[in-house]
Amino acid sequence: MTHPDFLWADPSPKRGYDVVVIGAGGHGLATAYYLARNHGITNVAVLERGWLAGGNMARNTTIIRSNYLWDASAAIYEHSLKLWEGLSEELDYDILFSQRGVLNLAHSLPDVREGVRRVNANRLNGVDAEWLTPAEVKKLVPIINTSQELRYPVLGATFQPRAGIAKHDYVAWAFARAAHRLGVHLIQNCEVTGFLRDGDRVTGVETSRGTIEAARVALCAAGHTSVLAASLGFRLPLASHPLQALVSELLEQVLDTVVMSNAIHVYVSQAHKGELVMGAGVDAYNGYGQRGSFHVIESQMAAAVELFPIFARAHVLRTWAGIVDVSPDASPVLGLTPVEDVFVNCGWGTGGFKATPGAGWVYADTIAHGRPHPLAAPFALDRFTTGALVDEHGAAAVAH
Amino acid sequence: MLSVPCPWCGPRDETEFRYGGQAHVAYPDDPATLSDAEWAEYLFMHDNPKGWFAERWFHTAGCRRWFDVVRHTVTYAFEAPR
Ligand SMILES: Cc1cc2nc3c(=O)[nH]c(=O)nc-3n(C[C@H](O)[C@H](O)[C@H](O)COP(=O)(O)OP(=O)(O)OC[C@H]3O[C@@H](n4cnc5c(N)ncnc54)[C@H](O)[C@@H]3O)c2cc1C
Ligand SMILES: [Zn+2]
């Protein structure tokens, strides 16, 4: 048997590039791809300290949706969802994008009010959204327990039919191959350890593979962005937390949509192969250790078993964690920085996988033109000074 | 699960505590005179180091007191209490 063809090359770094992107997760790869595809900027390197897409991109639970409350969020996430809808074709790679719908359950009157309000806000923004009664939830998800005797009964749910999941590895590989074909250098085992400066400007990066000059530098380091910002001399409103997830053994198909519950803290989908994929909220403490505490797993399992009694017999195969960059308003930070020619894309926290194509598109445009793309403008760093926060805790608190 | 060293109760399970984030973020002396940028620093721009971190915990299910500890954010080890 011969090895399948490599999807991208493994070049040594050149002396310099027009744009150096730090971090080859989904966002870094998509940014590089759209820099080349939309803006003709192909002299680009993506530098990755580990292996390509070995960070959160390999660890997330792949929920894709755009049913956020505020206009600014709906706009950027819906832009992303529209790109997802054409992405397999665009990248000529089947990323297993499955629009199986996402439910966000309500378990209390405040949940119901928040959900109905969000459905209405979504519709005004052209985002597909429906409010489902418990009976309608049961019809869509026959294995769910809608007994009103539960401590946290299902009182209804928001439903976004166009939402769904995709295969995260394929998404990364598809962007990597497409970027590589357009001339982008993907450089692994290359950790950025410092920056070259000329007065206020940054002119390159110091790496574990030597010095690399750069006309522009784009941070795409998710949970490690604060570390890079600190070495550039500015602060970001981020806390890095472990975020855990788990999968069961392979099972018969029992769930063909995605169910999320903010209130009792669990969400679940069933992957294409058959494993149940579950997650919940972050571990409370700051952490860069890519592991979390077991009680977090235990409590999400308890919630899952309450909602789906048949899961009681399933076995956990594996648990793991990524490091997510949580911002105070559960919204990203996307745009310019206090340092000239350095751009930032971070703060996606527990929910940035869904934004992969959208963030890459908008960030590439921001970098190419040296000003915020209109969809990025509300997510500028200065919102923490002006007070114009984009408070998505309602739609994003757990989740993803 | 972390074993959190409460200075009054000794090491206890993490589930007995609430996390309080960065320690030593002093309330502004004269809040009325703060600029927007200074408010942003105070409210939002906290340290997020990869390494040793001085942080606060609240022993919710124990003595119900706040305390500071130094913990490593990669190994999660606590510095021995002094
Ligand atoms: C358990 C879990 C479940 C999740 N579930 C969902 C979900 O269902 N839906 C959703 O939308 N989102 C989800 N997320 C969030 C999502 O994974 C992230 O928001 C998103 O992946 C972040 O963008 P990224 O892919 O570019 O990050 P990453 O893949 O983490 O990429 C950042 C890269 O930067 C590299 N890097 C860091 N520092 C340096 C340096 N100094 N030099 C060079 N390289 C560096 C890292 O090695 C890493 O590869 C989840 C996250 C986790 C951990
Ligand atoms: Zn105590």
CSV table of C-alpha atoms in Angstrom, one decimal, chain A residues 241-242 282-286 296, chain B residues 14 19 57:
chain,number,residue,atom,x,y,z
A,241,HIS,CA,-9.7,28.2,30.5
A,242,PRO,CA,-9.7,24.5,29.9
A,282,VAL,CA,-15.4,25.6,30.9
A,283,ASP,CA,-13.5,24.7,34.0
A,284,ALA,CA,-13.7,27.6,36.4
A,285,TYR,CA,-10.0,28.3,36.8
A,286,ASN,CA,-7.5,29.8,34.3
A,296,VAL,CA,-17.0,18.8,35.2
B,14,GLU,CA,-12.3,22.0,44.2
B,19,TYR,CA,-13.0,30.7,41.6
B,57,TRP,CA,-10.7,31.5,45.7
